[in-house]
Coordinates of C-alpha atoms in Angstrom, one line a residue:
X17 CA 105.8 89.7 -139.4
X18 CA 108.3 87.9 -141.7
X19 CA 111.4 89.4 -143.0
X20 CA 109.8 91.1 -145.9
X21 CA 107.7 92.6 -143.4
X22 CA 104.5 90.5 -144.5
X23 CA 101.9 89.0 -142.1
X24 CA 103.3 85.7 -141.2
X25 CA 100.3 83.0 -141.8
X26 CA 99.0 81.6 -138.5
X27 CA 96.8 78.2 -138.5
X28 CA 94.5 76.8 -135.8
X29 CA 94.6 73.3 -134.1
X30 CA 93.7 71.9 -131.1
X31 CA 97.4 70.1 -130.7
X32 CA 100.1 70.2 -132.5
X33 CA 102.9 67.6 -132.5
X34 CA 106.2 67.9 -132.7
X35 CA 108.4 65.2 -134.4
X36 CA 106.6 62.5 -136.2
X37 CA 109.2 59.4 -135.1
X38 CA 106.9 56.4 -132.9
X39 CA 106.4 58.8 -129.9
X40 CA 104.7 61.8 -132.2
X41 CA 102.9 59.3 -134.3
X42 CA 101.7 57.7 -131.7
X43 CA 100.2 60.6 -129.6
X44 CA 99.4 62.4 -132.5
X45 CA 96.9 59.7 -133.4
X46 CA 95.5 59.0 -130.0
X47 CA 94.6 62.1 -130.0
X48 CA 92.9 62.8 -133.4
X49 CA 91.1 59.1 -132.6
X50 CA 88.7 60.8 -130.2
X51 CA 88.0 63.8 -133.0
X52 CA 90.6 66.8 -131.9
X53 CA 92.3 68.3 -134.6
X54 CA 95.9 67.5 -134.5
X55 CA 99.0 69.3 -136.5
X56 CA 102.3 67.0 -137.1
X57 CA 105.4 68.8 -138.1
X58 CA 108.4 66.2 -139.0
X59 CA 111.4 67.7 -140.1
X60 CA 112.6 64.8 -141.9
X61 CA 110.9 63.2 -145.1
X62 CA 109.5 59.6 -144.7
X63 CA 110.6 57.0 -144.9
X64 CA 114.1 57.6 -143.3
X65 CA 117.0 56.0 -141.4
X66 CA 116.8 55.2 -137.8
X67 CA 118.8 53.2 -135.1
X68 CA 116.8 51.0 -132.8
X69 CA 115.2 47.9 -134.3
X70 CA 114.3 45.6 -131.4
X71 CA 110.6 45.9 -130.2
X72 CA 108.9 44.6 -127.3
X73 CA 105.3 42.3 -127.3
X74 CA 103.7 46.0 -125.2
X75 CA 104.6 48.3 -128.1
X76 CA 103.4 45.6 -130.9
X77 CA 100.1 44.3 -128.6
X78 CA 99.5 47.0 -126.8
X79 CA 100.3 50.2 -128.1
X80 CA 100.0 49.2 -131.8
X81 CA 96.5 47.5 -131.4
X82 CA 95.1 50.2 -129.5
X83 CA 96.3 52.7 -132.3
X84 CA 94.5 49.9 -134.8
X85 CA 97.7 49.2 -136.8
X86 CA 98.6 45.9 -135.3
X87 CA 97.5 44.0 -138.3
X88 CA 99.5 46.1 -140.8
X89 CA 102.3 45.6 -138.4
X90 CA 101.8 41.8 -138.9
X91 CA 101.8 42.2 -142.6
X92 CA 105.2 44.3 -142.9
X93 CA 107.0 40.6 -142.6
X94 CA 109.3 41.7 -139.8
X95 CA 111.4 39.3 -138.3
X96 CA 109.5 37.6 -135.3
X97 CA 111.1 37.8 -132.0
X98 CA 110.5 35.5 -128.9
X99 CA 112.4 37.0 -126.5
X100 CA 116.2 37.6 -125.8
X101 CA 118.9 35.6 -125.9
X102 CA 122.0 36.7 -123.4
X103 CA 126.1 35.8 -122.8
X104 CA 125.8 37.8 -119.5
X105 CA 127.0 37.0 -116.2
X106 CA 128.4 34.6 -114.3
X107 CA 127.4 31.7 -116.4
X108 CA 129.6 31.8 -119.5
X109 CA 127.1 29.8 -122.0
X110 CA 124.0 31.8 -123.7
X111 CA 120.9 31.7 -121.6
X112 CA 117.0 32.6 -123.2
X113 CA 114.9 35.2 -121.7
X114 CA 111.6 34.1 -123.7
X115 CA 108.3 36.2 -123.3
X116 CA 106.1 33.0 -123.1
X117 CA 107.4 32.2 -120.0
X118 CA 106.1 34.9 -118.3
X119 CA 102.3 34.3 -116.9
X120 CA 101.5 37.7 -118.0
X121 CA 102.3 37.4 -121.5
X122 CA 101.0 34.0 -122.6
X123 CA 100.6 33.0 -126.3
X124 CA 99.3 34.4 -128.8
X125 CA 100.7 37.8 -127.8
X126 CA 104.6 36.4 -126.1
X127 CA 106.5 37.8 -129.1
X128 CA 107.7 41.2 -130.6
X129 CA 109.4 42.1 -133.8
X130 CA 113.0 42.9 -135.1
X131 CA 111.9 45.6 -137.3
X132 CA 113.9 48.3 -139.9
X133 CA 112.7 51.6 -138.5
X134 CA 112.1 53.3 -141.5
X135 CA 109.7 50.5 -142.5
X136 CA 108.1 50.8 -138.6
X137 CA 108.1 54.9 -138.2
X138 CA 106.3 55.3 -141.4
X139 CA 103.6 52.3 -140.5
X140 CA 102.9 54.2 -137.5
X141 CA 102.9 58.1 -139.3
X142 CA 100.7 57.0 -142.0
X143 CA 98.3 55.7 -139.7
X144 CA 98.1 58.8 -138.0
X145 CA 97.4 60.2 -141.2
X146 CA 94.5 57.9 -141.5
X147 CA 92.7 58.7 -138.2
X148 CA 92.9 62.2 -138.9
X149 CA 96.2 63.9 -138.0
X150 CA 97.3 66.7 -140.6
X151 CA 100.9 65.3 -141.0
X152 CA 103.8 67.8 -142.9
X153 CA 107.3 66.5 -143.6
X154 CA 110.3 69.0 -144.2
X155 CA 108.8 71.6 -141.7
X156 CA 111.3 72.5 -138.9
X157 CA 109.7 74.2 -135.5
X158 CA 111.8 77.2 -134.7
X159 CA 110.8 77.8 -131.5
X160 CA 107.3 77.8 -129.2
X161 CA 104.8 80.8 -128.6
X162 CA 104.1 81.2 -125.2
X163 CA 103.0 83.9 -122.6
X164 CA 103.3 84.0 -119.2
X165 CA 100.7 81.9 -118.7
X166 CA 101.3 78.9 -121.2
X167 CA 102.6 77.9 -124.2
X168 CA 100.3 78.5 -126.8
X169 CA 101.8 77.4 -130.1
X170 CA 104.6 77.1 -132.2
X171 CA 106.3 78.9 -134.9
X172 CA 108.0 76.5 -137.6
X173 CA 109.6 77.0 -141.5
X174 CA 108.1 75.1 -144.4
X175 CA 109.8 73.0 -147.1
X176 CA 110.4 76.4 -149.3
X177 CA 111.7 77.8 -145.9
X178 CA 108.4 80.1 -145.3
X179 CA 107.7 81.0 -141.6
X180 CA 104.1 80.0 -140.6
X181 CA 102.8 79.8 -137.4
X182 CA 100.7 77.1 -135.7
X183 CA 98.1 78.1 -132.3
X184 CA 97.4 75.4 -130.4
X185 CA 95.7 74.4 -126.6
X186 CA 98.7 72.0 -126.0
X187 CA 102.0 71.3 -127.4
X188 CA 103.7 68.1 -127.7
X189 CA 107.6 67.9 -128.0
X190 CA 108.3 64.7 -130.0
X191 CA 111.8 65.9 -131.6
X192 CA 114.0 63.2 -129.8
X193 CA 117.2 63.9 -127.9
X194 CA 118.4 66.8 -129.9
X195 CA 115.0 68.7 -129.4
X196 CA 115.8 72.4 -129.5
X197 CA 112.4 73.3 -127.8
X198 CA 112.8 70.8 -124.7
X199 CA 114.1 73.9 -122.1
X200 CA 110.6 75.6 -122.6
X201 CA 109.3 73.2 -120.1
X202 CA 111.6 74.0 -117.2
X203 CA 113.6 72.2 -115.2
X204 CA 117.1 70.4 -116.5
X205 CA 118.5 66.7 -117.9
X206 CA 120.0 64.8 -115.3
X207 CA 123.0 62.7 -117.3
X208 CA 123.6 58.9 -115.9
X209 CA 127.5 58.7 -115.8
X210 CA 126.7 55.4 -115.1
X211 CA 125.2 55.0 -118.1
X212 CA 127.6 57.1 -120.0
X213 CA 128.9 55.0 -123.0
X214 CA 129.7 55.0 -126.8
X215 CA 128.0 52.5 -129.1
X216 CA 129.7 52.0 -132.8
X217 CA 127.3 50.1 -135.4
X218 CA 126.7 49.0 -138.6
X219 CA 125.0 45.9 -140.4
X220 CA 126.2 42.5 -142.1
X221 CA 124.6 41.2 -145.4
X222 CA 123.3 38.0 -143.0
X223 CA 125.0 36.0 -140.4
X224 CA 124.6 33.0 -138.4
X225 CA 121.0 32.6 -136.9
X226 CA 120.4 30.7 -133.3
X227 CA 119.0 27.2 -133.1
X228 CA 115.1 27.4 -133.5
X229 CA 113.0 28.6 -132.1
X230 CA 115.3 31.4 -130.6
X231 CA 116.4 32.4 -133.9
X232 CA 114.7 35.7 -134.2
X233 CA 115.6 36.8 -131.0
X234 CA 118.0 39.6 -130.2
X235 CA 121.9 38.4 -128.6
X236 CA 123.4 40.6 -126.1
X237 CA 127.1 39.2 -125.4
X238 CA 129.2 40.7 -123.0
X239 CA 133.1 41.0 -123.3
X240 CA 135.5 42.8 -121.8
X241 CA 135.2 46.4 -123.0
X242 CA 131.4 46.3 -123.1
X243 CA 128.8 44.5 -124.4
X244 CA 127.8 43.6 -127.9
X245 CA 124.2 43.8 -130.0
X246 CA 123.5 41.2 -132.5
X247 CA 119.7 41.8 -134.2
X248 CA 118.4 39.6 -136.8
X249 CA 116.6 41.9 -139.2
X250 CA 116.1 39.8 -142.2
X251 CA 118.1 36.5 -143.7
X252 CA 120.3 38.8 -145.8
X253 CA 120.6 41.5 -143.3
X254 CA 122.3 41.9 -139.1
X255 CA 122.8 44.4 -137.3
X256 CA 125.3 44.5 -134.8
X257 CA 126.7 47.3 -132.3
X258 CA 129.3 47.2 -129.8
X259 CA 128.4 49.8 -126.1
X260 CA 131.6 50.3 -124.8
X261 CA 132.9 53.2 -122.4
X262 CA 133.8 56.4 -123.4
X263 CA 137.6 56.4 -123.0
X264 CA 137.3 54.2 -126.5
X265 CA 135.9 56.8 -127.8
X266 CA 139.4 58.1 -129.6
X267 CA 139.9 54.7 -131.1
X268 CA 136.6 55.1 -132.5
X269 CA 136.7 58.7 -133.8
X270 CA 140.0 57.7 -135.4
X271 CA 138.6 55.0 -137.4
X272 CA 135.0 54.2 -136.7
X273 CA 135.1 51.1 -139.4
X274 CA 138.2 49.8 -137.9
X275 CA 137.3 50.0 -134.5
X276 CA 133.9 48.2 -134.9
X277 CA 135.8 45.4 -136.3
X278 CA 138.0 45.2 -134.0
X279 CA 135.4 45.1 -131.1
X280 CA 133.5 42.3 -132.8
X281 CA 136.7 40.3 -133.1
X282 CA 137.0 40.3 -129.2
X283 CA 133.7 38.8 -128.5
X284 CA 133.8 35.2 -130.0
X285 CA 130.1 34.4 -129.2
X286 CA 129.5 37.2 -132.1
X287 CA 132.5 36.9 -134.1
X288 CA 131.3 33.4 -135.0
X289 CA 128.5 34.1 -135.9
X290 CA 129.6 36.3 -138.8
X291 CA 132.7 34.5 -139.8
X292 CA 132.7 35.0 -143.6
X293 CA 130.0 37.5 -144.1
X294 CA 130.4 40.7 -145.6
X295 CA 129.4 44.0 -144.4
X296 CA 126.0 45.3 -146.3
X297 CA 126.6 47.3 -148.9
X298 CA 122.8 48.5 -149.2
X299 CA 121.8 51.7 -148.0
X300 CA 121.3 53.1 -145.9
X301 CA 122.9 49.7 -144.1
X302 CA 126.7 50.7 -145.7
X303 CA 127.7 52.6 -143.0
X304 CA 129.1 52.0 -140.1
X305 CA 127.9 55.1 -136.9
X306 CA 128.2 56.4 -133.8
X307 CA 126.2 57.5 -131.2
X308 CA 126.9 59.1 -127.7
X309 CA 124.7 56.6 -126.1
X310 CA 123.9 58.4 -122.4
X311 CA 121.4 57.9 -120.4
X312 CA 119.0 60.8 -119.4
X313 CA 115.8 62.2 -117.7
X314 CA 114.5 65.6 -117.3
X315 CA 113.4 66.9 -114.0
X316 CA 110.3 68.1 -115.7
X317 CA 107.7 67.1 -118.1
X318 CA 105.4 69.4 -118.7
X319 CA 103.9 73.5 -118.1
X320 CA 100.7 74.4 -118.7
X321 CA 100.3 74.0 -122.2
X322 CA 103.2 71.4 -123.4
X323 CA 104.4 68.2 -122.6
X324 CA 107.5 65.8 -123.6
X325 CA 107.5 62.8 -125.0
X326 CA 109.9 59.8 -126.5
X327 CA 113.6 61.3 -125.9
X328 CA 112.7 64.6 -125.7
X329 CA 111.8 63.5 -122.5
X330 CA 114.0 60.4 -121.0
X331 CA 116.7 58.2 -122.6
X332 CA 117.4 54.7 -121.0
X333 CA 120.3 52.2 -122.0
X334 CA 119.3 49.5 -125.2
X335 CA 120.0 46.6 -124.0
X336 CA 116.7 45.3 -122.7
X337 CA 115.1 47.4 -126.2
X338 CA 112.8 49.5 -124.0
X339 CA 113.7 52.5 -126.6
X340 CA 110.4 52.6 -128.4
X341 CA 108.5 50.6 -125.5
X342 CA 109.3 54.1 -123.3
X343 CA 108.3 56.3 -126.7
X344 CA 105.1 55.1 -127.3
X345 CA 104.1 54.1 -123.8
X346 CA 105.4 58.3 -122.8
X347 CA 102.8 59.3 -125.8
X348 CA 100.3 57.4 -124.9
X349 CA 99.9 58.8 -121.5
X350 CA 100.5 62.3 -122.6
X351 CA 97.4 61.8 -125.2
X352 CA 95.2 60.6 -122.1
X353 CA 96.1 63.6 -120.3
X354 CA 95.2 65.8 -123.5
X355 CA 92.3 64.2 -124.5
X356 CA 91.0 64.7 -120.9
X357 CA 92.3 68.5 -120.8
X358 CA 90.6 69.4 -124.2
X359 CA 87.6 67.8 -123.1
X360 CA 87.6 69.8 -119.7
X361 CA 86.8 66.7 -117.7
X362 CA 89.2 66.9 -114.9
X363 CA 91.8 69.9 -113.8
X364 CA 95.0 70.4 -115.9
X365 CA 97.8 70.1 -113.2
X366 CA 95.6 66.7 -112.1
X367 CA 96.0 65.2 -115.4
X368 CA 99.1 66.2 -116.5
X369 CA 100.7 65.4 -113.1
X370 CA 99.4 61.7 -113.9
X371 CA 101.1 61.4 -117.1
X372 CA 104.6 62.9 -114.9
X373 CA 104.3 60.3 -112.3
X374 CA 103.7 57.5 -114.5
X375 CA 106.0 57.8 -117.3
X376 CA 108.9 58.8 -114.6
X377 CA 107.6 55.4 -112.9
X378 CA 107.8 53.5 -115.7
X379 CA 111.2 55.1 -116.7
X380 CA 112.7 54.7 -113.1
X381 CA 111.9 50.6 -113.1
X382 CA 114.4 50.2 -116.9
X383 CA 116.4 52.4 -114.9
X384 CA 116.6 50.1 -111.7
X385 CA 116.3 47.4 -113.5
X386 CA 119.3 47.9 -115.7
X387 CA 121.5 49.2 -113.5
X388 CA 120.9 45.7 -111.8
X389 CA 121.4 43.8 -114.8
X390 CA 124.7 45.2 -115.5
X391 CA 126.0 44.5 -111.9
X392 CA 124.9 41.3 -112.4
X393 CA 127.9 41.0 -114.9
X394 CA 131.4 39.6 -113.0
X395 CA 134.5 40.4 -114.6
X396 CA 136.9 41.9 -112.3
X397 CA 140.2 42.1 -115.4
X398 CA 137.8 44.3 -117.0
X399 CA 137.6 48.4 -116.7
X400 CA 134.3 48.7 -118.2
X401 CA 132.6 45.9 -116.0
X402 CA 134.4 47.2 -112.5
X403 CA 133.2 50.7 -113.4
X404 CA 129.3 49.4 -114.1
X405 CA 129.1 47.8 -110.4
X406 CA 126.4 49.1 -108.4
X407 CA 129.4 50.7 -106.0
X408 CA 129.9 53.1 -108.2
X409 CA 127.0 55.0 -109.0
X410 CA 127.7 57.8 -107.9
X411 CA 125.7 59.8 -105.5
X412 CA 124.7 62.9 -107.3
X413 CA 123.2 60.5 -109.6
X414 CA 121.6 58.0 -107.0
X415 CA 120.1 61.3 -105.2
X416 CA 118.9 62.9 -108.6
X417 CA 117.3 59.4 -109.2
X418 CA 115.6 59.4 -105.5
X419 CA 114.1 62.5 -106.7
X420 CA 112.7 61.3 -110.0
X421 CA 111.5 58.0 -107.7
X422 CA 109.4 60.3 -105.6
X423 CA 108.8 56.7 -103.6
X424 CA 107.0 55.0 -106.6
X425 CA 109.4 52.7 -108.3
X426 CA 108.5 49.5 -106.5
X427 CA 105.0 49.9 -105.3
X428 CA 105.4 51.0 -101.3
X429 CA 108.8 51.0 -101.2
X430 CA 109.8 54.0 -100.9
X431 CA 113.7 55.8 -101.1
X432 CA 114.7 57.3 -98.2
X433 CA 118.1 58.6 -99.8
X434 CA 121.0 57.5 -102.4
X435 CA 122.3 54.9 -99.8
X436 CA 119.0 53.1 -99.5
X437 CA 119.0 53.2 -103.5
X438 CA 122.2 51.9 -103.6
X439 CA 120.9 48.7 -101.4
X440 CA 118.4 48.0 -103.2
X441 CA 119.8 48.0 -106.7
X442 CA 122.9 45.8 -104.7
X443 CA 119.9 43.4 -103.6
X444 CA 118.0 43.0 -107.1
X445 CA 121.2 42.5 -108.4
X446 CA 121.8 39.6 -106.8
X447 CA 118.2 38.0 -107.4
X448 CA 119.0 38.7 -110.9
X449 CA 122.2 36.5 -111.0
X450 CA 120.6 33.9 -108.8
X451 CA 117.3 33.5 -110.8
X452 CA 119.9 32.8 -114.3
X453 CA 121.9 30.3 -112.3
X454 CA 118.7 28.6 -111.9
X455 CA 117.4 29.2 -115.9
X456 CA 119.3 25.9 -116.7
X457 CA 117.7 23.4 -114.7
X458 CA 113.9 24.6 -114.4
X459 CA 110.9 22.6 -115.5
X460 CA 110.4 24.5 -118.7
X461 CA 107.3 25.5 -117.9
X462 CA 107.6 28.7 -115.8
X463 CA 111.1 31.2 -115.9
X464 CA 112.9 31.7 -112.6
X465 CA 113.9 35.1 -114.0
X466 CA 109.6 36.2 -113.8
X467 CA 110.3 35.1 -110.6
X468 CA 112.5 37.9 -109.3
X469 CA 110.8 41.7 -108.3
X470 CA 112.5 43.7 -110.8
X471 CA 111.7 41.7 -114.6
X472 CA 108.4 41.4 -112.5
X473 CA 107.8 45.5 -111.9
X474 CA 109.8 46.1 -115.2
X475 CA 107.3 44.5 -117.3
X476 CA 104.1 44.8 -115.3
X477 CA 102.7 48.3 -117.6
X478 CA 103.8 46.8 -120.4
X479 CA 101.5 43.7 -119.6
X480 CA 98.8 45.9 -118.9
X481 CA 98.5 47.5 -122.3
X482 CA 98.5 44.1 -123.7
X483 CA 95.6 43.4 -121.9
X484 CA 94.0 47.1 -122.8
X485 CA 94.6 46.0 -126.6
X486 CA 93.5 42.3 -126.6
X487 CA 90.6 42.5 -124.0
X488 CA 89.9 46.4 -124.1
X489 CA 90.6 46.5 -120.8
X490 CA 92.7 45.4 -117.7
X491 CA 92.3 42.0 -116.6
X492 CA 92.1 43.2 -113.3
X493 CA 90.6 46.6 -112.1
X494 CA 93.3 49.3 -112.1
X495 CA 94.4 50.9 -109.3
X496 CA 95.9 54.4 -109.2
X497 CA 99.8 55.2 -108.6
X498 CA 99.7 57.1 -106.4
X499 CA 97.1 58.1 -103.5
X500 CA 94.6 60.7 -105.1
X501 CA 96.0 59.6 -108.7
X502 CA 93.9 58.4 -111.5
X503 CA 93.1 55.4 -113.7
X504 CA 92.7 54.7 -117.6
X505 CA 89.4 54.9 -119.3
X506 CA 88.5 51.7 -120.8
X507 CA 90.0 52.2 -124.4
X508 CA 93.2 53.6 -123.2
X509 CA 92.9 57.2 -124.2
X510 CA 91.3 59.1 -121.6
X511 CA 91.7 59.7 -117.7
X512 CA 89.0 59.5 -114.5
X513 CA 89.0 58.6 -111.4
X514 CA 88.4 55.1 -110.0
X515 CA 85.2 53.7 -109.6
X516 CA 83.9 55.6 -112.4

């Protein structure tokens, strides 16, 4: 019953999806492609602002070509991106990560996009409308129905604030990090204080480009209170963030404006680069924000009857854009594992224990691999950069990240405890920093950085579902995870075991 004491109206669906940002849209979709009716509830009305505008080539041919949107991707005009450009460690001039280099992601598919989110989000939610989904903006989930069995559906408030209910088999939290349903799952977030900053952005009307034909890719600069973002969205439009630790935090809450200007004046790499440029004054561009920008993982991701996806679920540092890589990628193997429930092929706990094991795999490599990077980074005047040394993760976090590991991060290596962690990040660290060094005098025609174990591991899945999209399939035949574990079906949206 409702407050008036009416019958509060209940609807049927096979899914139903909450959030309708890259990680909804995306599962959503895959899941109405192989004919289950699927509900989207989005709070929000399309199209509307969102930080995080660097993509990488998985997402754009992988994720994006399997969903069948690629092409209307291509046709947005966003800002083509070969890689990532980097003032970052020992070596004080600029240095190119480019995605050709790798032997994994060879032309035509070795670039990304610097998109505007609002422009990208609703690409990806109207396509979901396409293939089927029943997509309704302004609707805000309350809370789920469940039993002591499962979850069964969700009760949510319309536009006009009436209370309807939805019934579903499965449940998909796609509300990002501020879901208010993510505790019906279980289990707790784990917060990185290692990854524990503040990032203070806003956009310029243009700014300098780099030489061709780097001059689409993002610029990371590091300085001495952090590190700086500069992402070239269009000719007439940058934008550019400072991550910095949370003791600036005051500064910032004092004067957000003042503070972000302040921070760009200390890095010269980016303060050139905008000398004489104005701030945007187009909205939603004309102001300058702040986010709490910490690092996060839940211990659990999933109960019979719901799973979490995009940051709902897990919440890794920006500065190797793996934001909307781990979204979609998260989505995309909760809709195998829902697919495969709905069509009773394999056990639930099987199938959705794949999707847990993967997406914490995939989430533990960023993880390694960025606590790495920022080791990597020597500047011993500097508070921010002594506190981001691999010495000083703490334990509680290196034995909560053992636990999310579970042995899988890099292949049969497995963690024996935090101090073996600690090693290990410590070693990659230092392959990191020697593979750069070497970055200025290779042959051009293969990247010392592909070279090292972690950008190996970190990009390997992401390889893969460029292969799924281009070729349908894996260049080579998949193996599971984990002993027991399962594979992908051909087109990417089912489970089975190998060798079928």
């Amino acid at each position: 019953m409702n407050p008036l004491g009416e019958q509060t109206p209940v609807e049927e669906c096979d899914v139903v999806v909450v959030g309708g940002g890259p990680a909804g849209a995306t599962a959503a979709a895959a899941v109405a492609m192989r004919g289950h009716r699927v509900l989207l509830l989005e709070q929000q009305t399309f199209p509307r602002y969102q930080i995080g505008e660097s993509l990488l080539p998985s997402t754009v041919h992988g994720v994006c070509r399997i969903l069948g949107v690629e092409d209307e991707v291509a046709r947005a005009g966003f800002r083509l991106k070969r890689g990532g450009t980097f003032r970052w460690g020992r070596n004080r001039d600029p240095w190119q990560f480019s995605f050709a280099l790798s032997p994994r992601l060879a032309d035509p598919t070795s670039f990304a996009y610097q998109v505007e989110r609002s422009r990208f989000d609703a690409i990806l939610l109207d396509n979901a409308r396409r293939v089927g989904v029943d997509v309704r903006e302004g609707c805000r989930v309350t809370g789920v129905l469940a039993d002591g069995e499962r979850v069964r559906g969700v009760g949510w408030t319309g536009p006009g604030g009436e209370l309807s209910e939805a019934r579903a088999r499965y449940v998909v939290d796609a509300s990002g990090n501020g879901s208010r349903i993510h505790g019906e799952v279980g289990g707790g977030r784990t917060y990185s204080d290692f990854f524990r900053n503040i990032a203070v952005f806003g956009y310029f009307a243009g700014g300098a480009r780099l030489p061709e034909p780097n001059d689409g890719n993002i610029f990371c600069a590091a300085f001495d209170e952090g590190w700086i973002w500069y992402i070239p969205l269009r000719d007439d439009l940058t934008s550019v963030g400072a991550v910095v630790s949370r003791e600036t935090a005051a500064e910032i809450q004092r004067d957000p404006v003042a503070a972000w200007r302040r921070l760009i004046g200390s890095c010269p790499e980016i303060r050139d680069l905008l000398h004489g440029v104005p701030q945007s004054t187009e909205p939603p561009y004309d102001r300058v924000r702040v986010r709490r920008d910490w690092s996060y993982w839940k211990s659990r991701l999933w109960r019979p009857g719901m799973v979490l996806v995009g940051d709902a679920a897990c919440f890794v540092d920006p500065v190797l854009s793996s934001g909307v890589h781990l979204a979609t990628y998260g989505a995309l193997l909760a809709a195998r594992s829902l697919n495969s429930g709905l069509a009773g092929t394999l056990a639930e706990d099987r199938l959705f224990d794949e999707f847990q094991a993967r997406y914490r795999h995939e989430y533990s490599l960023f993880y390694e691999f960025l606590v790495s990077f920022y080791d990597m980074h020597q500047d011993e005047r500097s508070y921010f950069w002594k506190a981001r040394k691999v010495t000083n993760v703490g334990a509680t976090e290196l034995e909560a990240f053992v636990d999310l590991v579970g042995g899988l991060a890099s292949g049969d290596a497995s963690l024996a405890g935090a101090e073996d962690a600690g090693t290990r990040l410590a070693s990659a660290s230092s392959a990191l920093d020697e593979a750069v060094g070497r970055l200025p005098g290779s042959d051009g025609l293969r990247n010392p950085l592909f070279e090292t174990a972690s950008v190996r591991q970190v990009f390997q899945e992401g390889a893969v579902l460029q292969e799924r999209g281009v070729f349908g399939g894996p260049l080579e035949n998949e193996t599971p995870l984990r002993p027991g574990g399962l594979v992908a079906s051909e087109d990417g949206l089912l489970w089975r075991e190998p060798g079928r």
